[in-house]
PDB file of C-alpha atoms in Angstrom:
ATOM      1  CA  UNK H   1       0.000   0.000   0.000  1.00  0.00           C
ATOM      2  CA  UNK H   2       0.851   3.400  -0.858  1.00  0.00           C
ATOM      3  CA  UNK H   3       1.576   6.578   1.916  1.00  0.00           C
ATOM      4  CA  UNK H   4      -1.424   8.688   1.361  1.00  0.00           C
ATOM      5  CA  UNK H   5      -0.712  12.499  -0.156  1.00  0.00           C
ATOM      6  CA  UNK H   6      -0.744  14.871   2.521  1.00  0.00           C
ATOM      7  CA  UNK H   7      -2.960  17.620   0.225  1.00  0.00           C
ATOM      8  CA  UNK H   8      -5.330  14.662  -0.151  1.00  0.00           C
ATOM      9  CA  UNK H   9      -5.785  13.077   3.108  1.00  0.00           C
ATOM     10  CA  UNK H  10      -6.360  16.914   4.955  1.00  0.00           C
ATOM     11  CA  UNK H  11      -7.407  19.335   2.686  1.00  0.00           C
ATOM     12  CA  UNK H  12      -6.721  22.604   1.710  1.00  0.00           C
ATOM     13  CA  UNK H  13      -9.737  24.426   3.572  1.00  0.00           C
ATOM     14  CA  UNK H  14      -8.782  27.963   4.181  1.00  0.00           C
ATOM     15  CA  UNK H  15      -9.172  28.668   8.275  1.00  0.00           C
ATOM     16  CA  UNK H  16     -12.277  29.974  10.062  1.00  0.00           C
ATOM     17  CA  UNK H  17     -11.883  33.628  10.820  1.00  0.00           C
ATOM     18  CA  UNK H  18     -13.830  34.057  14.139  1.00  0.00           C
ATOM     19  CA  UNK H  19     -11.200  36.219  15.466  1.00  0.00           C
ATOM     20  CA  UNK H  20     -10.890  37.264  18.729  1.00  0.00           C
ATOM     21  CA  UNK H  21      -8.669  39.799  20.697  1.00  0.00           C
ATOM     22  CA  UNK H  22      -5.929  37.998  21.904  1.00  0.00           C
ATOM     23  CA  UNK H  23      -4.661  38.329  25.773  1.00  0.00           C
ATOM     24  CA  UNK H  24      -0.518  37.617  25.323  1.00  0.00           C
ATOM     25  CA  UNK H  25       0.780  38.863  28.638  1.00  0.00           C
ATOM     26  CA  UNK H  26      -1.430  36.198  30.094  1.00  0.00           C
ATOM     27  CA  UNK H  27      -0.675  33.606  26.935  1.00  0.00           C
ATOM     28  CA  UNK H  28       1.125  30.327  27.585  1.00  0.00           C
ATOM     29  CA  UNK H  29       2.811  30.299  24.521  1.00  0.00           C
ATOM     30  CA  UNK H  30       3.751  33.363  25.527  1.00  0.00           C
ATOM     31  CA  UNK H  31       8.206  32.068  26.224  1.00  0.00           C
ATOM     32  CA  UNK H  32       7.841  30.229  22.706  1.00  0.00           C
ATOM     33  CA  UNK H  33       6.207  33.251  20.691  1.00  0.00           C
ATOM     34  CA  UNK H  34       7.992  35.731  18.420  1.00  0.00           C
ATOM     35  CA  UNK H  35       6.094  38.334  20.759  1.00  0.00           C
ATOM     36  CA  UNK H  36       7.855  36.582  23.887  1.00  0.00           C
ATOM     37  CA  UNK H  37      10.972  37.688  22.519  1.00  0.00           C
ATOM     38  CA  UNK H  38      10.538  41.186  21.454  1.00  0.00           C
ATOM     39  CA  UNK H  39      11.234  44.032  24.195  1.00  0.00           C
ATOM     40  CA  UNK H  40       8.018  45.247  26.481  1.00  0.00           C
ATOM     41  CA  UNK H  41       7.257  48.536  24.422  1.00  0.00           C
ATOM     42  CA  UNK H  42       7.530  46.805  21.528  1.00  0.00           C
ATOM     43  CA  UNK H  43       4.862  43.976  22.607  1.00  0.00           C
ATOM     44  CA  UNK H  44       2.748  46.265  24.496  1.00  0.00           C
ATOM     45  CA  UNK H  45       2.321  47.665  21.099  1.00  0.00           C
ATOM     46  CA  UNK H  46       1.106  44.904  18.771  1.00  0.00           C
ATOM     47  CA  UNK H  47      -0.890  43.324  21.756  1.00  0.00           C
ATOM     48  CA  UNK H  48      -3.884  45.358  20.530  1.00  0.00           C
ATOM     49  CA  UNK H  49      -3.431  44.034  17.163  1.00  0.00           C
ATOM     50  CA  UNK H  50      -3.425  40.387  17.883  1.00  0.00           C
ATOM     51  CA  UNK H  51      -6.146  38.407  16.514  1.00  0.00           C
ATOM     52  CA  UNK H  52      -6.539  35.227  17.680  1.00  0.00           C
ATOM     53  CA  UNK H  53      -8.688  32.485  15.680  1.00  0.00           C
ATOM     54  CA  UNK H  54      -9.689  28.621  15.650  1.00  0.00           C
ATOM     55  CA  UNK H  55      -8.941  26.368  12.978  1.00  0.00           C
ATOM     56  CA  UNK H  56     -10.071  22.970  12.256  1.00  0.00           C
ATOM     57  CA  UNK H  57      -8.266  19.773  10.777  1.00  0.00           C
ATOM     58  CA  UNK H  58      -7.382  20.020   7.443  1.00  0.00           C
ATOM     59  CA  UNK H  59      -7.466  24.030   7.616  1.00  0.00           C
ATOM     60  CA  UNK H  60      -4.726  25.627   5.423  1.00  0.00           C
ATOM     61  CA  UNK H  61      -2.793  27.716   7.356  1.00  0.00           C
ATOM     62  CA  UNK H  62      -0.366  28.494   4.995  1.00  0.00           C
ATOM     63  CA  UNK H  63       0.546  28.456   1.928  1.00  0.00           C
ATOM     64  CA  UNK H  64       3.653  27.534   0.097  1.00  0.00           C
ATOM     65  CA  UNK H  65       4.840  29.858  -2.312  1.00  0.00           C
ATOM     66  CA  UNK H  66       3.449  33.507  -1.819  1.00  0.00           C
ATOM     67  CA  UNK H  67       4.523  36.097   0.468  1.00  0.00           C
ATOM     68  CA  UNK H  68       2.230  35.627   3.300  1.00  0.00           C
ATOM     69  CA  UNK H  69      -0.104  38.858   4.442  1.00  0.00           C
ATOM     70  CA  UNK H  70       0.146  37.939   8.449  1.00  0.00           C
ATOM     71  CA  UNK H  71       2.427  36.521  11.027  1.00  0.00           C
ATOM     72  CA  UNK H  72       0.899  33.689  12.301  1.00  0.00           C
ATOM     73  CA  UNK H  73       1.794  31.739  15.967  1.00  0.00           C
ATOM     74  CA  UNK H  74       0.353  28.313  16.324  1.00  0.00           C
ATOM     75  CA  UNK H  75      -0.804  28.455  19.965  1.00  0.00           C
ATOM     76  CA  UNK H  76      -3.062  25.433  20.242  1.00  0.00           C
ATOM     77  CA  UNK H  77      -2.767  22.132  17.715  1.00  0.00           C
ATOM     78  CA  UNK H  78      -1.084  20.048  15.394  1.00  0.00           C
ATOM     79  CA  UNK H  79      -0.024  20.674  12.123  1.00  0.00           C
ATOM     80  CA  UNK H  80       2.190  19.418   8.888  1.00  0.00           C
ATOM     81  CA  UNK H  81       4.692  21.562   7.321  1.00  0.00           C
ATOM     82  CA  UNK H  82       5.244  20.545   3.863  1.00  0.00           C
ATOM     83  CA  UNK H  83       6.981  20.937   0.336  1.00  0.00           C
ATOM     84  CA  UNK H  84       5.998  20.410  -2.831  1.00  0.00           C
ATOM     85  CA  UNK H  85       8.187  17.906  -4.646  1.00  0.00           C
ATOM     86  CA  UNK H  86       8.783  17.710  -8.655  1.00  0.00           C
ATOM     87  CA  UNK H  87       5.731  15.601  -9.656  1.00  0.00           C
ATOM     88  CA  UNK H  88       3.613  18.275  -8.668  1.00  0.00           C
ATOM     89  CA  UNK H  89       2.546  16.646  -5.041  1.00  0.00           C
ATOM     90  CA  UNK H  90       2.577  18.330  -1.534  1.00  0.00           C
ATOM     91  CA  UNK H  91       5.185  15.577   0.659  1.00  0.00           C
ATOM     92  CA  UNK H  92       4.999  16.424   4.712  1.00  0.00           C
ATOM     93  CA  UNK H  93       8.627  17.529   5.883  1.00  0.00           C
ATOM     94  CA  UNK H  94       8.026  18.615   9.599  1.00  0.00           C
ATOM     95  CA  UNK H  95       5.562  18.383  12.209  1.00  0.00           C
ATOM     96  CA  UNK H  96       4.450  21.710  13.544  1.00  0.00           C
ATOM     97  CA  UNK H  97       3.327  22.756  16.905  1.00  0.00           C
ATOM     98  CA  UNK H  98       2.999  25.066  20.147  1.00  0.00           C
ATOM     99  CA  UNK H  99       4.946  28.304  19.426  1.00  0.00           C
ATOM    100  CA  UNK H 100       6.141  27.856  15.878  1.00  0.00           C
ATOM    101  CA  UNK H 101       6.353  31.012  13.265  1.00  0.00           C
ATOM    102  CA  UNK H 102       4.425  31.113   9.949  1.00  0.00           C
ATOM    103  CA  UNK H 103       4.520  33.818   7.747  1.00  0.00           C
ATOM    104  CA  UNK H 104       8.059  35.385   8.959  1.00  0.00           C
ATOM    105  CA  UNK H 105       9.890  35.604   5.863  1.00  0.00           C
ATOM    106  CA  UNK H 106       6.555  38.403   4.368  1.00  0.00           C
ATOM    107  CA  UNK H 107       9.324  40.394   6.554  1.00  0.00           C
ATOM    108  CA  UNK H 108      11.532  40.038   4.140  1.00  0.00           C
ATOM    109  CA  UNK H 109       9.365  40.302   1.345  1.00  0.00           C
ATOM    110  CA  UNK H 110      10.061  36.436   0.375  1.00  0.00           C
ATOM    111  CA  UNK H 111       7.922  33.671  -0.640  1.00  0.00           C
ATOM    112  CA  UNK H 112       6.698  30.828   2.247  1.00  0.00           C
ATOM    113  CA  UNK H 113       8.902  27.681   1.782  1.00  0.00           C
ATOM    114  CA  UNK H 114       6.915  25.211   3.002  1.00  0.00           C
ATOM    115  CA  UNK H 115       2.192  24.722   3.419  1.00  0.00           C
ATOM    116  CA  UNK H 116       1.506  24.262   6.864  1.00  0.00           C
ATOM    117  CA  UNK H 117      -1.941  22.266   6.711  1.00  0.00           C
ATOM    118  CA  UNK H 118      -3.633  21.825  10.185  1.00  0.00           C
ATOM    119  CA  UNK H 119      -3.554  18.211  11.943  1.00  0.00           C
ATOM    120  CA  UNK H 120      -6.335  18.700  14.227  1.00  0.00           C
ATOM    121  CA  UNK H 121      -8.636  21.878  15.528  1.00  0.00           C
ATOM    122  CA  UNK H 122      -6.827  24.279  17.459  1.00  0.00           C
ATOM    123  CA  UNK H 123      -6.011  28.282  17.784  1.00  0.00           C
ATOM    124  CA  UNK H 124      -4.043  30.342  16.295  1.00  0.00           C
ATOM    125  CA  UNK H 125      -2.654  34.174  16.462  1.00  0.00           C
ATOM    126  CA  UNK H 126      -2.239  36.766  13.497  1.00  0.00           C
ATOM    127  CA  UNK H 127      -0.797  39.736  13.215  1.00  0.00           C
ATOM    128  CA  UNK H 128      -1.002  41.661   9.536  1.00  0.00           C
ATOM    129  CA  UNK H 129       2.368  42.416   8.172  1.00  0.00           C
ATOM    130  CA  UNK H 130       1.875  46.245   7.960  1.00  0.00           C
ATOM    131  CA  UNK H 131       1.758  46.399  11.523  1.00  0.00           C
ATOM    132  CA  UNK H 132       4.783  45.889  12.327  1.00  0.00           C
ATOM    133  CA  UNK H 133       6.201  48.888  10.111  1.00  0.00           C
ATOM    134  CA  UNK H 134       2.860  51.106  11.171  1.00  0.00           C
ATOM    135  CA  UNK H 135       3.802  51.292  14.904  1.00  0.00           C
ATOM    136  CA  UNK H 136       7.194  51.543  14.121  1.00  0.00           C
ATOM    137  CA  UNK H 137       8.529  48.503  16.149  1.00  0.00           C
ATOM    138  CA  UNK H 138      11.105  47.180  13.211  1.00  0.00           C
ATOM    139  CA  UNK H 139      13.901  48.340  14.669  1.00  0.00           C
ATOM    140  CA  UNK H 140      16.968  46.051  14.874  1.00  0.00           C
ATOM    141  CA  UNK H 141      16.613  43.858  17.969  1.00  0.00           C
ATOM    142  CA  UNK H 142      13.062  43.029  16.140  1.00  0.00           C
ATOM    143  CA  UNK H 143      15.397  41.984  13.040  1.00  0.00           C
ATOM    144  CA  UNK H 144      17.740  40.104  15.693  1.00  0.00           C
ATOM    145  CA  UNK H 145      14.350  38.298  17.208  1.00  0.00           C
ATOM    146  CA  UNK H 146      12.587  37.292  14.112  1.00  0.00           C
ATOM    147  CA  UNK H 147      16.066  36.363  12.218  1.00  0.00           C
ATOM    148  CA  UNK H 148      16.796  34.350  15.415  1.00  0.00           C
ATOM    149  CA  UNK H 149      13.785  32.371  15.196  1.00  0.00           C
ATOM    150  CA  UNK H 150      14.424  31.742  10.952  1.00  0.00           C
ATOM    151  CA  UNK H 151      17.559  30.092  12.111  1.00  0.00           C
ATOM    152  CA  UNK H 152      16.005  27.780  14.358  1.00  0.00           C
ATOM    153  CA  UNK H 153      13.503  26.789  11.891  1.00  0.00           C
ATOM    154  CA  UNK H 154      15.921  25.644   9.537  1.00  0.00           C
ATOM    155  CA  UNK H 155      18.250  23.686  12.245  1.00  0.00           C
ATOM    156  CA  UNK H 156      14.522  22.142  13.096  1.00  0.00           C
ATOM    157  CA  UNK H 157      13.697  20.835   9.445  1.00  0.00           C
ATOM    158  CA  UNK H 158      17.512  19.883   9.561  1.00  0.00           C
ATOM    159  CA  UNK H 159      16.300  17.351  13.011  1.00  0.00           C
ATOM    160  CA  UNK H 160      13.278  16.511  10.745  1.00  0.00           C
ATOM    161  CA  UNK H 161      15.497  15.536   7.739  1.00  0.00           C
ATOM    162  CA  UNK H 162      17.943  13.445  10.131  1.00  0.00           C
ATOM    163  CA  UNK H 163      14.680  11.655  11.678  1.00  0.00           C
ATOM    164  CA  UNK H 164      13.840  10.462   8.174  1.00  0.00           C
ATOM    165  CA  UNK H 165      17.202   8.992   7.489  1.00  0.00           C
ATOM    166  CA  UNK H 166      16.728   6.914  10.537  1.00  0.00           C
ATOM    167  CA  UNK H 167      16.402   2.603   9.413  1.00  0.00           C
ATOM    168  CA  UNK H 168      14.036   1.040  11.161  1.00  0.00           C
ATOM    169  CA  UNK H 169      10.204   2.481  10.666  1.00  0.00           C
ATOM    170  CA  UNK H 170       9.966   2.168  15.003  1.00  0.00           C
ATOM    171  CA  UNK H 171      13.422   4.175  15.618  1.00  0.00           C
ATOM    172  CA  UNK H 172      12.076   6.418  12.774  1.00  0.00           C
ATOM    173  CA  UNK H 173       8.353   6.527  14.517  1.00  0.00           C
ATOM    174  CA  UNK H 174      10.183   6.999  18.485  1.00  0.00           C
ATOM    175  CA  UNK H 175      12.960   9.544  16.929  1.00  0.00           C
ATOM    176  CA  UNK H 176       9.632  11.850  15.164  1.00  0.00           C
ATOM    177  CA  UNK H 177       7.510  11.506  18.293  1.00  0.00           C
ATOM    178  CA  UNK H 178      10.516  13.038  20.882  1.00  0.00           C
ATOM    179  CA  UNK H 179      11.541  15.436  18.344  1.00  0.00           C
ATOM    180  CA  UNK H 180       8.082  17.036  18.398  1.00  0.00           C
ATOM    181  CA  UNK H 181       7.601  16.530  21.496  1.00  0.00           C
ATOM    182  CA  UNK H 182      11.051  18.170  22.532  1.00  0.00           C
ATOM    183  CA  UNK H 183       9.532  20.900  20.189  1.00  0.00           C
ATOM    184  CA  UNK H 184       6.219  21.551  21.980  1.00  0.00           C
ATOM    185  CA  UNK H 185       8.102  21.848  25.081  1.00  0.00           C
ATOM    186  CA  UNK H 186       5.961  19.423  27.003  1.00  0.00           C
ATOM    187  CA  UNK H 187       5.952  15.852  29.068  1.00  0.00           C
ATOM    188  CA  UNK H 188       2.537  15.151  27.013  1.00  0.00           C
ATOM    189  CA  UNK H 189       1.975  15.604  23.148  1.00  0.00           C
ATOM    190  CA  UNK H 190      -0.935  14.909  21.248  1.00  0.00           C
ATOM    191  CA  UNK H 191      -0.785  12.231  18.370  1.00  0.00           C
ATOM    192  CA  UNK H 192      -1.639  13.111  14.954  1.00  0.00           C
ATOM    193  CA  UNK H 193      -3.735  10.305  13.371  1.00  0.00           C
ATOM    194  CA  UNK H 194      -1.569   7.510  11.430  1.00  0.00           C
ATOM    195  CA  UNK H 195      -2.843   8.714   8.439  1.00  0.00           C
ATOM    196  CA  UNK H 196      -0.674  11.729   9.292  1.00  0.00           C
ATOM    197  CA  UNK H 197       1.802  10.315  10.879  1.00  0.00           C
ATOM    198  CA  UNK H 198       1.939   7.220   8.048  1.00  0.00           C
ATOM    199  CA  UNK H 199       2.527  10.216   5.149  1.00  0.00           C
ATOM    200  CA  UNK H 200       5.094  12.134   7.256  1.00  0.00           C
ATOM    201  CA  UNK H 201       6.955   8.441   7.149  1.00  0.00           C
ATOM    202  CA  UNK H 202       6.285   6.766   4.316  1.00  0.00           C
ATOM    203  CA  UNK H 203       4.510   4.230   5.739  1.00  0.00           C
ATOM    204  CA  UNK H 204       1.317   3.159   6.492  1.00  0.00           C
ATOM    205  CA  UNK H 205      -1.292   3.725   9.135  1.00  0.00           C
ATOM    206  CA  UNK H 206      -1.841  -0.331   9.875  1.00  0.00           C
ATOM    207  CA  UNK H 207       2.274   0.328  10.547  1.00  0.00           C
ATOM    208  CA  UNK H 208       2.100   2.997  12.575  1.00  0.00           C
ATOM    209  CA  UNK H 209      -0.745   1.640  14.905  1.00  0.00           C
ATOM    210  CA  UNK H 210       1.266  -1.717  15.174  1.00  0.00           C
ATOM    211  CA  UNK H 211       4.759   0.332  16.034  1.00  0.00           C
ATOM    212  CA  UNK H 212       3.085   2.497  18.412  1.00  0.00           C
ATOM    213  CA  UNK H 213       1.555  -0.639  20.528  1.00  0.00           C
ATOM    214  CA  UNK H 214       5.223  -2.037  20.330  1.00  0.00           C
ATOM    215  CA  UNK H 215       6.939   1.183  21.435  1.00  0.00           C
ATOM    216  CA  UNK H 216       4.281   1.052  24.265  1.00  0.00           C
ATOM    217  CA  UNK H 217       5.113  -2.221  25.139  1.00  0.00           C
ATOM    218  CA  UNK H 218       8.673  -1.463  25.248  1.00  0.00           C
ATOM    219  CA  UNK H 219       8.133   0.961  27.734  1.00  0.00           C
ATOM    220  CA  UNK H 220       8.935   3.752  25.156  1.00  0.00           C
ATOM    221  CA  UNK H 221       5.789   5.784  25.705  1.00  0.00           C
ATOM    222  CA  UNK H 222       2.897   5.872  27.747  1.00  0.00           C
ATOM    223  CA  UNK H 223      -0.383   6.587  26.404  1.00  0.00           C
ATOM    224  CA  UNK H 224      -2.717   8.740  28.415  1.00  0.00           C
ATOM    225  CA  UNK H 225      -5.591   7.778  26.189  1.00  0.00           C
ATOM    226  CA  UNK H 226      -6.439   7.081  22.511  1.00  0.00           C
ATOM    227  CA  UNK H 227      -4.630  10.785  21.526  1.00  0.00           C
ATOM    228  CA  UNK H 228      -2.015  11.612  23.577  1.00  0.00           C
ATOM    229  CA  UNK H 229       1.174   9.944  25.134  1.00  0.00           C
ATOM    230  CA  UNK H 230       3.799  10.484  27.108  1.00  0.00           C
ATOM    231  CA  UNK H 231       7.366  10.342  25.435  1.00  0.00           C
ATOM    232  CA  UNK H 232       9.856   8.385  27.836  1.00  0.00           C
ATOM    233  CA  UNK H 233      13.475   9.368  27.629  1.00  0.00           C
ATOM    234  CA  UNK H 234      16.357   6.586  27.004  1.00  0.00           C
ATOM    235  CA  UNK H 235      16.833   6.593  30.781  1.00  0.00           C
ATOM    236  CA  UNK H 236      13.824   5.435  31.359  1.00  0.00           C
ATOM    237  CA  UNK H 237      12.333   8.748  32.469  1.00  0.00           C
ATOM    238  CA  UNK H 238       9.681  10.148  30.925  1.00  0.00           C
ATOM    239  CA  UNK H 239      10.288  13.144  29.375  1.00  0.00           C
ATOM    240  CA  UNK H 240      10.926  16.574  31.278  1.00  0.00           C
ATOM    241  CA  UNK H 241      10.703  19.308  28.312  1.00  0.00           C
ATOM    242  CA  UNK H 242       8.045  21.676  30.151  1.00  0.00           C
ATOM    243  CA  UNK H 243       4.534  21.436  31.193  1.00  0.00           C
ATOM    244  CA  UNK H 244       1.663  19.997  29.411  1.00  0.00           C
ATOM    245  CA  UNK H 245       0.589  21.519  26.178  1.00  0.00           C
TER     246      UNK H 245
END
């Protein structure tokens, strides 16, 4: 059997725009948002200008190949980053989470990279581009913050790509699941569906169910219930990136 096509299996519905004001000072994504890292003034600025909005799976969040209007920080949910490939076919590169950037190179006047296609429902936060220049907050420790956070999106797709090289579709499956949740930041992460996770492998989902009961047998992972799990570290400790998502 064939891995399903990402554009396929999801969708490309564009997101819901019930927008409401976001509250960031009180945000928990707050230490893993590009508005964590920019100075008080600066933040106290653009909080008024904050939109936050649900999404639901198969939502397109973002699309590869145009210079994206907003800044967008996933706050709640899962999501695929991927790339179009030479036959014309979206292929998933990257999971996506908690905290993570969209939109940041419209900064720079450059084209998005990569479609980030939603997982599962969840929130996000937008901020239109001309905002930024409008209140006057581009100065250069905003350059030094976003450019920061462009660097360690590319060292993450570089963790993605090494996960992929990995042999052995359960050391592949265990390496993906850490990484992401390493990523989010927290003990707990919810599971995409095998569809999802079968496409980001090149697998399938009867695969990825039957290495994810081994890896729980193993003691590699507890599961909480049918969605989320708890990563273990190779000490036998479960994992201690943050709190729970």
């Amino acid at each position: 059997m064939n891995p399903p096509n990402t554009a396929t299996v999801l969708g490309t519905r564009p997101p819901k725009t019930h927008a409401v004001r976001a509250r960031c000072p009180q945000c928990a994504t707050l230490p893993m948002c590009l508005m964590g890292c920019l100075p008080a003034a600066s933040r106290d600025l653009l909080t008024p200008c904050v939109a936050e909005s649900h999404f639901g799976k198969g939502d397109l969040l973002m699309p590869e190949g145009q210079v994206a209007q907003q800044i967008s920080i996933i706050k709640i949910g899962a999501v695929m980053g991927s790339r179009q490939g030479e036959d014309g076919q979206a292929h998933p590169v990257a999971l996506l989470g908690r905290g993570k950037t969209l939109g940041e190179y419209a900064l720079y006047g450059h084209r998005e990279q990569i479609s980030a296609i939603a997982l599962s429902a969840g929130r996000i936060c937008r901020l239109d581009v001309p905002d930024f220049y409008r209140l006057g907050v581009v100065d250069r420790r905003f350059h030094a913050c976003v450019q920061a956070r462009i660097v360690r999106s590319l060292g993450q797709l570089a963790d993605w790509s090494r996960v992929m090289r990995i042999k052995g579709l359960q050391q592949k499956l265990l390496a993906a699941l850490r990484l992401y949740a390493t990523e989010q930041r927290s003990r707990v992460i919810r599971l995409p569906s095998h569809v999802a996770l079968a496409s980001l492998l090149s697998t399938t989902r009867e695969t990825i169910a039957r290495s994810l009961r081994q890896l729980e047998a193993a003691g590699h992972i507890l599961r909480h219930d049918r969605w989320h799990c708890e990563i273990v570290s190779p000490d036998g400790r479960t994992s201690d990136n943050g709190e729970h998502g």
